[in-house]
Each structure stands twice: as C-alpha cells, then as structure tokens.
Amino acid sequence: MSNATQSSSWTSFLKSIASFNGDLSSLTAPPFILSPTSLSEYSQYWSEHPDLLIEPNFLLLTEGADKSEEEAMALKRMIAVTKWFISTLRSQYCSRSETMGSEKKPLNPFLGEVFVGKWSDESKEGKLGETVLISEQVSHHPPVTGYAIYNKKNNTVLQGYNGIRATISTTSINVKQYGHAILEYKDLNESYLITLPPLHIEGLITAAPFVELEGTSFIQASNGLIATVDFTGRGYFSGKKNTFKARIFRDKLSSGNKTNALVTAAGQWSGKSYIGKGSEAPSKGELFYDAHNTEAEHLIVKPIEEQHDLEARKAWQKVAEAIKKSDYDMIHQEKSLIENNQRELRKKEEEAGSKWETRWFDNVDYVASEDLNDPFTNLTNLASLSIHNAPSGSLKSSKYDKGDAKHWRVNFTKWENEAEIKI
C-alpha cells in the first residue's frame, strides 16, 4: 500500500470511529493498523520480570523480630510489589509502539482461545523456580481475558482478568479497563489486590498512535498498607509522557491526605523513577526502577507445529504472516475464516440449547459467595473498593457500585486435569 493510499485509509478510519456509536473494541480496523499479536498474549506482560514478581518471598523477618521490624519489612515488601507493578507497564503499554513505530490494534481473541507458556529460572542460585502462564479468552462480547501466573517453588500465584470499553473523543480513544489482579504469596500468608488504570490512545491525528495511562491504580495489601499510583501524561505544552507518582500509606484512612505517605516513588514508568521517604515526589536520588536498563524475559512458548488449534499463535498464524507481509487481501480472507467459524459454532450451540464452557476459569459471584475469607473480599473491604463489575478502582457507594459482582477466577483443578494443552 502506498503512503498516499494509507493516508487516505487512515483518514477514512478516523471518520468512521468519530461517528461510531458503541464499543470501539467491536469496530473493524483497517489492515495497516493491525498487530500480528492476539490480545490473549498480553497476559504475559505481567511477568516479564519474574525475579521482581517473586522478590517479596525473600524479604523475611529475622528470628525474634519485634513490631518495628515487622512493620519495616512489610513496607519493604509493599515497595517490592509496587516496583514489580511498575515494571509490567512498559511491556504492556509501550512495547508495540517501540518495535512497530506506533501502537497497533491487537487481534480480537475468539471465545475459548488460549495462550500458555513459561519462564525458566534464570537466577544464579536457582531460587526463583519455573514460572508458568495460562491465559484464556473467557468472553467475546464483551471481550475478557482471564489469566493466571504461578510459581510452585515459591508458592506464588498471580491471577486476574482484563476487559475493555473504548470510546472516542476529539483527538484520542479513551479506554476504561475492567478487571483486576490478585497476587498471593502463600508462604507469607500475604495477598495484594491490583486495580487497572484507565488509558487513552493519543497520536490519532498524526497517524502514530501511542498509549498514555491516566487516573489511579490501587495496590491494597492484606496487612493494611495501600499504594496509590497516579498516572499523568505529557500536556499539550509541557511535561513528560508516561509519568507516575506512587505513594504508600499505612492504611486506607491515612491515604486521604498525601502528606501521610510513608514513601513516594515518581518518574516515568517507561524510563527512570526514584524513591524517597515521605510524600514529596523525588526527581533524583535513590533509583526506584529503570525500565530501559532491565531486559524483559520473554515467555517460552512451544513451537507452533506442536500447539493445539485453540492456542493463539497457531490459530492466528496465517493472519499474522499476512499482516507482516502487508498482504491485505490475505488478512481479510484468513480473518474471515476464523470469524465465520466462530459464528457457526455459536449458532450450533444456540440450536442445541448449550453454552460454551470455559476451560480453566470460573465466573464467581461474590454476592452469592459464602467464602468470607476470600482474598478479594477482604482486600476490597480494606481499600473501600466496590466488589461489583465496574471500571477498575471504583469506590464503595460511588455511581459504579452497582450491578452484579461476578469475577473470573482460575480453577487449578481444571488446569491440572487438562488432557490436550500442556506447557
């Protein structure tokens, strides 16, 4: 496709989304803006730094520790979890624009699509162990991906789900992320709830879209500590892109005033950030995280020829190849084959009065649940967050604190009994 033709197609696409009424995730994008990667693969970005994910397991008390040491070590672990969370952002939200020149629209996973893999232990001492990812598209309308990342050696589990709602404004696409993550360090008897920030896609006018985070993410620990991570981007006239301030507080009550912060980390989540005591945002001093000086450890995935037909890279192989070759006729042809096959499956299910059964994840109703010791229930209470299906980070008694309270949870028994798809 020539530059003139692509420019014309881009202009037509902008006009179509400007007049589109509904959820933009269902809108068909022009081939030149498509990524060769399915959205189901994005779950891997949660653990491209497995050492940071596992690190809190090694921040232990000395024998006979007093209360002050307990509090200091709890704070160290919260700082470590916050650092891990910041380490996930560059891969999740910058990696496509860095490698492909601009943000691309991922392929919409089909219902039942899966993506699995592992990270081997790269530590010299062998203390990390193997870390495994399982990911499944649990809903197509709306699109929702469930995922779990576990490390048996260190008895650590991260699980969650992610869905999006996208709308258009004058110059950007606004995206509300639905879902959350729960991180459990079972040997420490400690858990963390992580909410997802809103984001927007900028650079539409210049045909070079990129992601910018906004709003707030919360990290609530079972020991009471809470981190508020506030995101801001580059303003029209000033500021740096991808900036954040992460303040850690003793509890939810004290977080109402930023001067109560125990420590503050600040900088660019796609670059360098610094940390210091108190509420002031440091611009130099002790390095918190350097995204450019920490290589991501990429997931190990089976060769495509050994994969199941439902695995993302095998299912989308021909589409991905066509995208890389800019063969737009082939993209349309191969995508249509997958989409038409899915429509036929849904039609047969409807005729048979059956429903697609998820493979490794269950839809848990927290209103009907009688498990009062569930980490999610305890953590949302500590953070005063809504348990309902609402934009992430919604507070109790807010306008979003309504509806059902169904959330996707991994079922490891189903995974252990899996007969067809193995790592």
Tab-separated table of C-alpha atoms in Angstrom:
chain	number	residue	atom	x	y	z
A	1	MET	CA	0.000	0.000	0.000
A	2	SER	CA	1.412	3.419	-0.977
A	3	ASN	CA	1.795	6.219	1.591
A	4	ALA	CA	-0.944	8.213	-0.151
A	5	THR	CA	-3.344	5.271	-0.088
A	6	GLN	CA	-2.542	4.530	3.572
A	7	SER	CA	-3.026	8.196	4.478
A	8	SER	CA	-6.409	8.168	2.756
A	9	SER	CA	-7.370	4.931	4.537
A	10	TRP	CA	-6.284	6.401	7.866
A	11	THR	CA	-8.426	9.493	7.290
A	12	SER	CA	-11.405	7.284	6.429
A	13	PHE	CA	-10.805	5.226	9.591
A	14	LEU	CA	-10.729	8.372	11.759
A	15	LYS	CA	-14.026	9.486	10.240
A	16	SER	CA	-15.570	6.065	10.893
A	17	ILE	CA	-14.600	5.987	14.580
A	18	ALA	CA	-15.638	9.620	15.067
A	19	SER	CA	-19.182	8.729	14.001
A	20	PHE	CA	-19.235	5.259	15.572
A	21	ASN	CA	-21.862	4.701	18.257
A	22	GLY	CA	-20.967	1.852	20.580
A	23	ASP	CA	-17.977	-0.050	21.940
A	24	LEU	CA	-14.985	0.591	19.693
A	25	SER	CA	-13.485	-2.828	20.510
A	26	SER	CA	-16.024	-4.331	18.093
A	27	LEU	CA	-15.078	-1.963	15.253
A	28	THR	CA	-13.142	-3.484	12.343
A	29	ALA	CA	-9.820	-1.704	11.943
A	30	PRO	CA	-8.070	-1.218	8.581
A	31	PRO	CA	-5.374	-3.855	7.973
A	32	PHE	CA	-2.420	-1.455	8.197
A	33	ILE	CA	-3.186	-0.662	11.856
A	34	LEU	CA	-3.470	-4.327	12.905
A	35	SER	CA	-0.917	-6.004	15.148
A	36	PRO	CA	0.066	-9.604	14.317
A	37	THR	CA	-0.451	-10.443	18.006
A	38	SER	CA	-3.673	-11.556	19.686
A	39	LEU	CA	-4.839	-9.717	22.794
A	40	SER	CA	-4.789	-13.048	24.655
A	41	GLU	CA	-0.972	-12.885	24.576
A	42	TYR	CA	-0.903	-9.626	26.547
A	43	SER	CA	-1.228	-11.560	29.831
A	44	GLN	CA	2.467	-12.448	29.561
A	45	TYR	CA	3.428	-8.831	30.235
A	46	TRP	CA	2.507	-9.281	33.910
A	47	SER	CA	5.617	-11.396	34.467
A	48	GLU	CA	8.332	-10.458	32.011
A	49	HIS	CA	10.388	-9.723	35.126
A	50	PRO	CA	9.764	-12.902	37.141
A	51	ASP	CA	12.533	-12.022	39.595
A	52	LEU	CA	10.639	-8.875	40.647
A	53	LEU	CA	7.363	-10.820	40.917
A	54	ILE	CA	8.969	-13.394	43.246
A	55	GLU	CA	11.201	-10.970	45.217
A	56	PRO	CA	8.874	-10.367	48.224
A	57	ASN	CA	9.258	-14.048	49.176
A	58	PHE	CA	12.854	-13.327	50.148
A	59	LEU	CA	12.125	-10.276	52.329
A	60	LEU	CA	11.785	-12.174	55.587
A	61	LEU	CA	11.952	-11.313	59.289
A	62	THR	CA	14.854	-12.291	61.497
A	63	GLU	CA	14.159	-14.693	64.339
A	64	GLY	CA	12.529	-12.950	67.290
A	65	ALA	CA	11.729	-9.810	65.267
A	66	ASP	CA	9.908	-7.040	67.132
A	67	LYS	CA	6.951	-4.995	65.879
A	68	SER	CA	9.101	-2.248	64.367
A	69	GLU	CA	10.993	-4.790	62.260
A	70	GLU	CA	7.699	-6.403	61.206
A	71	GLU	CA	6.368	-3.024	60.035
A	72	ALA	CA	9.627	-2.161	58.254
A	73	MET	CA	9.701	-5.497	56.423
A	74	ALA	CA	6.024	-5.232	55.472
A	75	LEU	CA	6.796	-1.834	53.944
A	76	LYS	CA	9.781	-3.296	52.054
A	77	ARG	CA	7.538	-5.970	50.561
A	78	MET	CA	4.949	-3.368	49.548
A	79	ILE	CA	7.687	-1.342	47.868
A	80	ALA	CA	8.818	-4.513	46.071
A	81	VAL	CA	5.270	-5.266	44.860
A	82	THR	CA	4.855	-1.667	43.666
A	83	LYS	CA	8.183	-1.887	41.832
A	84	TRP	CA	7.071	-5.134	40.156
A	85	PHE	CA	3.796	-3.470	39.087
A	86	ILE	CA	5.662	-0.511	37.548
A	87	SER	CA	7.973	-2.993	35.776
A	88	THR	CA	4.968	-4.507	33.943
A	89	LEU	CA	3.839	-1.249	32.339
A	90	ARG	CA	6.432	-0.676	29.629
A	91	SER	CA	5.827	-4.114	28.107
A	92	GLN	CA	2.051	-3.780	28.417
A	93	TYR	CA	1.699	-0.290	27.010
A	94	CYS	CA	4.878	0.728	25.123
A	95	SER	CA	6.381	-2.354	23.516
A	96	ARG	CA	4.303	-2.258	20.306
A	97	SER	CA	4.940	1.414	19.549
A	98	GLU	CA	8.664	0.926	20.263
A	99	THR	CA	9.026	-2.067	17.934
A	100	MET	CA	6.454	-1.239	15.237
A	101	GLY	CA	6.638	2.554	15.151
A	102	SER	CA	3.161	3.074	16.623
A	103	GLU	CA	0.510	1.340	18.704
A	104	LYS	CA	-1.334	-1.317	16.721
A	105	LYS	CA	-4.776	-2.790	17.290
A	106	PRO	CA	-4.345	-6.349	18.619
A	107	LEU	CA	-6.267	-9.214	17.082
A	108	ASN	CA	-9.543	-9.806	18.942
A	109	PRO	CA	-9.311	-13.254	20.581
A	110	PHE	CA	-12.103	-15.693	19.830
A	111	LEU	CA	-14.043	-17.364	22.631
A	112	GLY	CA	-12.016	-20.237	24.050
A	113	GLU	CA	-8.692	-19.058	22.616
A	114	VAL	CA	-5.799	-19.903	24.933
A	115	PHE	CA	-2.187	-18.865	25.363
A	116	VAL	CA	0.277	-20.761	27.588
A	117	GLY	CA	3.983	-20.700	28.295
A	118	LYS	CA	6.641	-20.473	30.984
A	119	TRP	CA	9.682	-18.600	32.204
A	120	SER	CA	12.656	-20.719	33.213
A	121	ASP	CA	14.745	-19.929	36.289
A	122	GLU	CA	17.460	-17.512	35.184
A	123	SER	CA	18.802	-16.850	38.700
A	124	LYS	CA	22.327	-17.980	39.544
A	125	GLU	CA	21.215	-19.644	42.781
A	126	GLY	CA	18.203	-21.385	41.248
A	127	LYS	CA	15.982	-19.776	43.876
A	128	LEU	CA	13.284	-18.464	41.511
A	129	GLY	CA	11.983	-21.716	40.070
A	130	GLU	CA	9.831	-22.041	36.974
A	131	THR	CA	7.004	-19.544	36.439
A	132	VAL	CA	4.002	-20.639	34.340
A	133	LEU	CA	1.327	-18.636	32.496
A	134	ILE	CA	-2.111	-19.862	31.469
A	135	SER	CA	-4.439	-17.457	29.679
A	136	GLU	CA	-7.915	-17.970	28.210
A	137	GLN	CA	-10.469	-15.827	26.397
A	138	VAL	CA	-13.442	-16.321	28.699
A	139	SER	CA	-15.819	-13.903	26.944
A	140	HIS	CA	-16.096	-12.460	23.441
A	141	HIS	CA	-18.943	-9.958	23.926
A	142	PRO	CA	-17.621	-8.109	25.829
A	143	PRO	CA	-14.009	-9.237	25.247
A	144	VAL	CA	-12.477	-10.532	28.511
A	145	THR	CA	-9.220	-12.430	29.020
A	146	GLY	CA	-8.605	-14.481	32.173
A	147	TYR	CA	-5.049	-15.312	33.232
A	148	ALA	CA	-3.052	-16.973	35.994
A	149	ILE	CA	0.688	-16.927	36.603
A	150	TYR	CA	2.037	-19.332	39.198
A	151	ASN	CA	5.366	-20.357	40.658
A	152	LYS	CA	5.249	-23.632	42.603
A	153	LYS	CA	8.749	-23.376	44.069
A	154	ASN	CA	7.876	-20.127	45.853
A	155	ASN	CA	4.144	-20.842	46.271
A	156	THR	CA	3.166	-17.629	44.487
A	157	VAL	CA	0.042	-17.033	42.375
A	158	LEU	CA	-0.999	-14.000	40.335
A	159	GLN	CA	-4.419	-14.207	38.755
A	160	GLY	CA	-6.898	-11.824	37.225
A	161	TYR	CA	-8.845	-10.806	34.169
A	162	ASN	CA	-8.987	-7.839	31.843
A	163	GLY	CA	-11.743	-6.380	29.699
A	164	ILE	CA	-12.055	-3.002	27.991
A	165	ARG	CA	-14.643	-0.433	26.921
A	166	ALA	CA	-13.431	2.107	24.363
A	167	THR	CA	-14.970	5.435	23.323
A	168	ILE	CA	-13.811	8.211	21.007
A	169	SER	CA	-13.137	11.863	21.809
A	170	THR	CA	-11.959	14.662	19.544
A	171	THR	CA	-8.304	13.616	19.351
A	172	SER	CA	-7.996	10.309	21.204
A	173	ILE	CA	-9.576	6.959	22.005
A	174	ASN	CA	-10.463	6.587	25.687
A	175	VAL	CA	-10.288	3.118	27.205
A	176	LYS	CA	-11.746	2.007	30.542
A	177	GLN	CA	-10.181	-1.215	31.713
A	178	TYR	CA	-12.354	-3.672	33.633
A	179	GLY	CA	-10.937	-6.283	35.941
A	180	HIS	CA	-8.175	-6.559	38.500
A	181	ALA	CA	-5.318	-8.804	39.613
A	182	ILE	CA	-4.844	-10.659	42.880
A	183	LEU	CA	-1.292	-11.533	43.902
A	184	GLU	CA	-0.819	-14.130	46.632
A	185	TYR	CA	2.399	-15.013	48.444
A	186	LYS	CA	1.035	-18.098	50.142
A	187	ASP	CA	4.124	-18.908	52.247
A	188	LEU	CA	3.967	-15.361	53.644
A	189	ASN	CA	0.185	-15.550	54.090
A	190	GLU	CA	0.067	-12.199	52.297
A	191	SER	CA	-2.067	-11.025	49.369
A	192	TYR	CA	-2.405	-7.906	47.216
A	193	LEU	CA	-5.219	-6.501	45.077
A	194	ILE	CA	-4.128	-4.517	41.995
A	195	THR	CA	-6.610	-2.412	40.015
A	196	LEU	CA	-6.115	-1.349	36.402
A	197	PRO	CA	-5.772	2.277	35.271
A	198	PRO	CA	-7.821	3.929	32.522
A	199	LEU	CA	-5.859	4.843	29.407
A	200	HIS	CA	-6.215	6.698	26.154
A	201	ILE	CA	-4.724	6.313	22.691
A	202	GLU	CA	-3.136	9.531	21.505
A	203	GLY	CA	-1.478	10.433	18.200
A	204	LEU	CA	-4.511	9.714	16.037
A	205	ILE	CA	-4.246	12.935	14.065
A	206	THR	CA	-0.600	12.265	13.165
A	207	ALA	CA	-1.306	8.577	12.325
A	208	ALA	CA	1.193	7.498	15.015
A	209	PRO	CA	-0.982	6.249	17.900
A	210	PHE	CA	0.515	5.546	21.331
A	211	VAL	CA	-0.834	4.628	24.756
A	212	GLU	CA	-0.917	7.040	27.697
A	213	LEU	CA	-2.101	5.963	31.149
A	214	GLU	CA	-4.265	8.214	33.307
A	215	GLY	CA	-6.159	8.117	36.580
A	216	THR	CA	-5.186	5.922	39.529
A	217	SER	CA	-4.315	2.316	40.241
A	218	PHE	CA	-4.580	0.953	43.769
A	219	ILE	CA	-2.442	-1.755	45.340
A	220	GLN	CA	-4.047	-2.955	48.564
A	221	ALA	CA	-2.105	-5.328	50.826
A	222	SER	CA	-3.686	-7.744	53.286
A	223	ASN	CA	-1.526	-6.211	56.043
A	224	GLY	CA	-3.351	-2.886	55.552
A	225	LEU	CA	-0.727	-0.981	53.580
A	226	ILE	CA	-2.055	0.664	50.405
A	227	ALA	CA	-0.306	2.225	47.416
A	228	THR	CA	-1.977	4.801	45.186
A	229	VAL	CA	-0.346	5.048	41.778
A	230	ASP	CA	-1.369	8.239	39.974
A	231	PHE	CA	-0.672	8.479	36.239
A	232	THR	CA	-0.286	11.634	34.184
A	233	GLY	CA	0.921	12.193	30.653
A	234	ARG	CA	2.555	14.882	28.640
A	235	GLY	CA	0.463	18.032	28.449
A	236	TYR	CA	-0.025	19.985	25.242
A	237	PHE	CA	2.712	22.466	26.164
A	238	SER	CA	4.736	20.808	28.899
A	239	GLY	CA	5.530	17.705	30.910
A	240	LYS	CA	6.943	14.270	30.156
A	241	LYS	CA	4.977	11.331	28.861
A	242	ASN	CA	4.325	8.199	30.938
A	243	THR	CA	4.760	9.839	34.335
A	244	PHE	CA	3.556	8.459	37.661
A	245	LYS	CA	3.630	9.076	41.409
A	246	ALA	CA	3.251	6.073	43.707
A	247	ARG	CA	2.629	6.845	47.376
A	248	ILE	CA	2.456	4.131	50.040
A	249	PHE	CA	0.328	4.698	53.138
A	250	ARG	CA	-0.166	2.854	56.415
A	251	ASP	CA	-3.846	2.243	55.611
A	252	LYS	CA	-6.796	3.482	53.554
A	253	LEU	CA	-7.750	6.146	56.118
A	254	SER	CA	-4.321	7.789	56.080
A	255	SER	CA	-4.268	7.781	52.251
A	256	GLY	CA	-6.857	10.587	52.309
A	257	ASN	CA	-4.013	13.060	52.814
A	258	LYS	CA	-0.879	12.711	50.693
A	259	THR	CA	1.302	14.164	53.476
A	260	ASN	CA	0.767	10.877	55.359
A	261	ALA	CA	2.728	8.928	52.747
A	262	LEU	CA	5.464	6.715	54.181
A	263	VAL	CA	7.406	6.707	50.900
A	264	THR	CA	6.902	8.106	47.398
A	265	ALA	CA	8.247	6.843	44.079
A	266	ALA	CA	7.993	9.024	40.989
A	267	GLY	CA	9.255	9.317	37.429
A	268	GLN	CA	8.448	7.738	34.082
A	269	TRP	CA	7.106	4.201	34.069
A	270	SER	CA	8.668	3.762	30.634
A	271	GLY	CA	12.012	5.139	31.846
A	272	LYS	CA	13.627	6.037	35.177
A	273	SER	CA	11.936	6.608	38.511
A	274	TYR	CA	13.206	7.443	42.003
A	275	ILE	CA	12.062	6.798	45.572
A	276	GLY	CA	12.290	8.717	48.818
A	277	LYS	CA	10.758	8.898	52.294
A	278	GLY	CA	7.638	10.990	52.870
A	279	SER	CA	5.177	12.490	50.419
A	280	GLU	CA	7.433	14.580	48.186
A	281	ALA	CA	7.919	13.194	44.677
A	282	PRO	CA	11.672	12.718	44.129
A	283	SER	CA	13.222	13.655	40.786
A	284	LYS	CA	16.666	12.284	41.693
A	285	GLY	CA	18.388	10.355	44.451
A	286	GLU	CA	17.720	6.663	45.102
A	287	LEU	CA	16.789	4.848	41.893
A	288	PHE	CA	13.446	3.035	42.121
A	289	TYR	CA	13.243	1.427	38.674
A	290	ASP	CA	14.880	1.868	35.276
A	291	ALA	CA	12.705	0.362	32.543
A	292	HIS	CA	15.405	0.744	29.878
A	293	ASN	CA	18.119	-0.925	31.936
A	294	THR	CA	16.137	-4.050	32.779
A	295	GLU	CA	15.725	-6.555	29.972
A	296	ALA	CA	12.367	-8.310	29.782
A	297	GLU	CA	12.472	-12.111	29.989
A	298	HIS	CA	10.250	-13.337	27.191
A	299	LEU	CA	7.868	-16.227	27.641
A	300	ILE	CA	8.920	-19.652	26.374
A	301	VAL	CA	6.177	-20.993	24.097
A	302	LYS	CA	6.019	-24.336	22.287
A	303	PRO	CA	6.746	-24.370	18.535
A	304	ILE	CA	3.587	-23.627	16.548
A	305	GLU	CA	3.540	-27.103	14.992
A	306	GLU	CA	3.239	-28.604	18.491
A	307	GLN	CA	0.417	-26.303	19.600
A	308	HIS	CA	-3.293	-27.072	19.918
A	309	ASP	CA	-5.643	-25.483	17.364
A	310	LEU	CA	-7.034	-23.204	20.118
A	311	GLU	CA	-3.617	-21.774	21.014
A	312	ALA	CA	-3.302	-18.174	19.898
A	313	ARG	CA	-0.171	-18.315	17.750
A	314	LYS	CA	-1.304	-21.392	15.855
A	315	ALA	CA	-4.874	-20.144	15.408
A	316	TRP	CA	-3.764	-16.742	14.080
A	317	GLN	CA	-0.594	-17.908	12.272
A	318	LYS	CA	-1.789	-17.205	8.724
A	319	VAL	CA	-3.301	-13.854	9.691
A	320	ALA	CA	-0.073	-12.822	11.456
A	321	GLU	CA	2.017	-13.800	8.426
A	322	ALA	CA	-0.262	-11.804	6.118
A	323	ILE	CA	-0.019	-8.737	8.400
A	324	LYS	CA	3.784	-8.920	8.396
A	325	LYS	CA	3.745	-9.104	4.570
A	326	SER	CA	1.104	-6.334	4.289
A	327	ASP	CA	-0.992	-8.749	2.222
A	328	TYR	CA	-4.357	-7.093	2.883
A	329	ASP	CA	-6.424	-9.475	0.782
A	330	MET	CA	-4.980	-12.455	2.656
A	331	ILE	CA	-5.552	-10.730	6.026
A	332	HIS	CA	-9.224	-10.259	5.212
A	333	GLN	CA	-9.569	-13.814	3.875
A	334	GLU	CA	-7.916	-15.544	6.844
A	335	LYS	CA	-9.619	-13.365	9.479
A	336	SER	CA	-12.980	-14.052	7.869
A	337	LEU	CA	-12.381	-17.811	8.024
A	338	ILE	CA	-11.791	-17.637	11.796
A	339	GLU	CA	-14.682	-15.249	12.446
A	340	ASN	CA	-17.154	-17.223	10.311
A	341	ASN	CA	-16.129	-20.453	12.019
A	342	GLN	CA	-16.827	-18.850	15.402
A	343	ARG	CA	-20.245	-17.621	14.253
A	344	GLU	CA	-21.093	-21.132	13.091
A	345	LEU	CA	-20.057	-22.605	16.453
A	346	ARG	CA	-22.223	-20.089	18.350
A	347	LYS	CA	-25.147	-20.878	16.022
A	348	LYS	CA	-24.830	-24.617	16.656
A	349	GLU	CA	-24.671	-24.038	20.416
A	350	GLU	CA	-27.813	-21.925	20.271
A	351	GLU	CA	-29.648	-24.555	18.241
A	352	ALA	CA	-28.586	-27.263	20.693
A	353	GLY	CA	-29.511	-25.124	23.701
A	354	SER	CA	-25.947	-25.426	25.020
A	355	LYS	CA	-23.392	-22.860	26.144
A	356	TRP	CA	-19.645	-22.636	25.678
A	357	GLU	CA	-17.870	-23.906	28.805
A	358	THR	CA	-14.698	-22.131	29.850
A	359	ARG	CA	-11.631	-24.298	30.117
A	360	TRP	CA	-9.668	-23.163	33.198
A	361	PHE	CA	-11.625	-20.262	34.686
A	362	ASP	CA	-14.856	-19.957	36.688
A	363	ASN	CA	-17.185	-16.961	36.916
A	364	VAL	CA	-17.514	-16.460	40.687
A	365	ASP	CA	-20.466	-14.497	42.081
A	366	TYR	CA	-19.225	-12.552	45.118
A	367	VAL	CA	-22.712	-11.546	46.192
A	368	ALA	CA	-23.793	-15.181	46.447
A	369	SER	CA	-20.425	-16.452	47.714
A	370	GLU	CA	-20.273	-17.635	51.321
A	371	ASP	CA	-16.477	-17.643	51.448
A	372	LEU	CA	-15.809	-14.752	53.822
A	373	ASN	CA	-12.064	-15.464	53.825
A	374	ASP	CA	-11.617	-14.946	50.099
A	375	PRO	CA	-8.675	-12.553	49.449
A	376	PHE	CA	-10.742	-10.416	47.057
A	377	THR	CA	-13.487	-9.752	49.613
A	378	ASN	CA	-11.004	-8.881	52.361
A	379	LEU	CA	-8.861	-6.651	50.152
A	380	THR	CA	-11.768	-4.684	48.646
A	381	ASN	CA	-13.068	-4.051	52.174
A	382	LEU	CA	-9.666	-2.760	53.291
A	383	ALA	CA	-9.452	-0.449	50.252
A	384	SER	CA	-13.134	0.623	50.359
A	385	LEU	CA	-13.458	-0.528	46.740
A	386	SER	CA	-16.589	-1.818	45.041
A	387	ILE	CA	-16.895	-5.594	44.587
A	388	HIS	CA	-19.162	-5.144	41.571
A	389	ASN	CA	-18.435	-5.327	37.850
A	390	ALA	CA	-17.400	-1.720	37.383
A	391	PRO	CA	-14.487	0.270	35.969
A	392	SER	CA	-11.432	-0.695	37.979
A	393	GLY	CA	-10.784	1.280	41.130
A	394	SER	CA	-14.438	2.202	41.691
A	395	LEU	CA	-15.104	3.088	45.319
A	396	LYS	CA	-17.883	1.788	47.519
A	397	SER	CA	-21.004	3.986	47.310
A	398	SER	CA	-19.830	5.511	44.022
A	399	LYS	CA	-22.063	5.580	40.940
A	400	TYR	CA	-20.358	2.403	39.700
A	401	ASP	CA	-21.016	0.476	42.930
A	402	LYS	CA	-23.931	-1.478	41.495
A	403	GLY	CA	-24.805	-4.434	39.270
A	404	ASP	CA	-23.636	-7.993	39.720
A	405	ALA	CA	-20.354	-8.983	41.345
A	406	LYS	CA	-19.152	-11.774	39.078
A	407	HIS	CA	-15.424	-12.071	38.569
A	408	TRP	CA	-13.256	-14.594	36.757
A	409	ARG	CA	-11.089	-16.874	38.877
A	410	VAL	CA	-8.661	-19.604	37.872
A	411	ASN	CA	-9.594	-23.208	38.648
A	412	PHE	CA	-6.295	-25.029	39.055
A	413	THR	CA	-8.037	-28.411	39.318
A	414	LYS	CA	-9.257	-27.959	35.749
A	415	TRP	CA	-5.739	-26.996	34.649
A	416	GLU	CA	-4.151	-29.980	36.394
A	417	ASN	CA	-6.680	-32.275	34.701
A	418	GLU	CA	-6.053	-30.728	31.269
A	419	ALA	CA	-5.650	-33.526	28.730
A	420	GLU	CA	-4.918	-31.678	25.477
A	421	ILE	CA	-2.958	-28.475	26.133
A	422	LYS	CA	0.311	-28.707	28.048
A	423	ILE	CA	3.221	-26.362	28.572
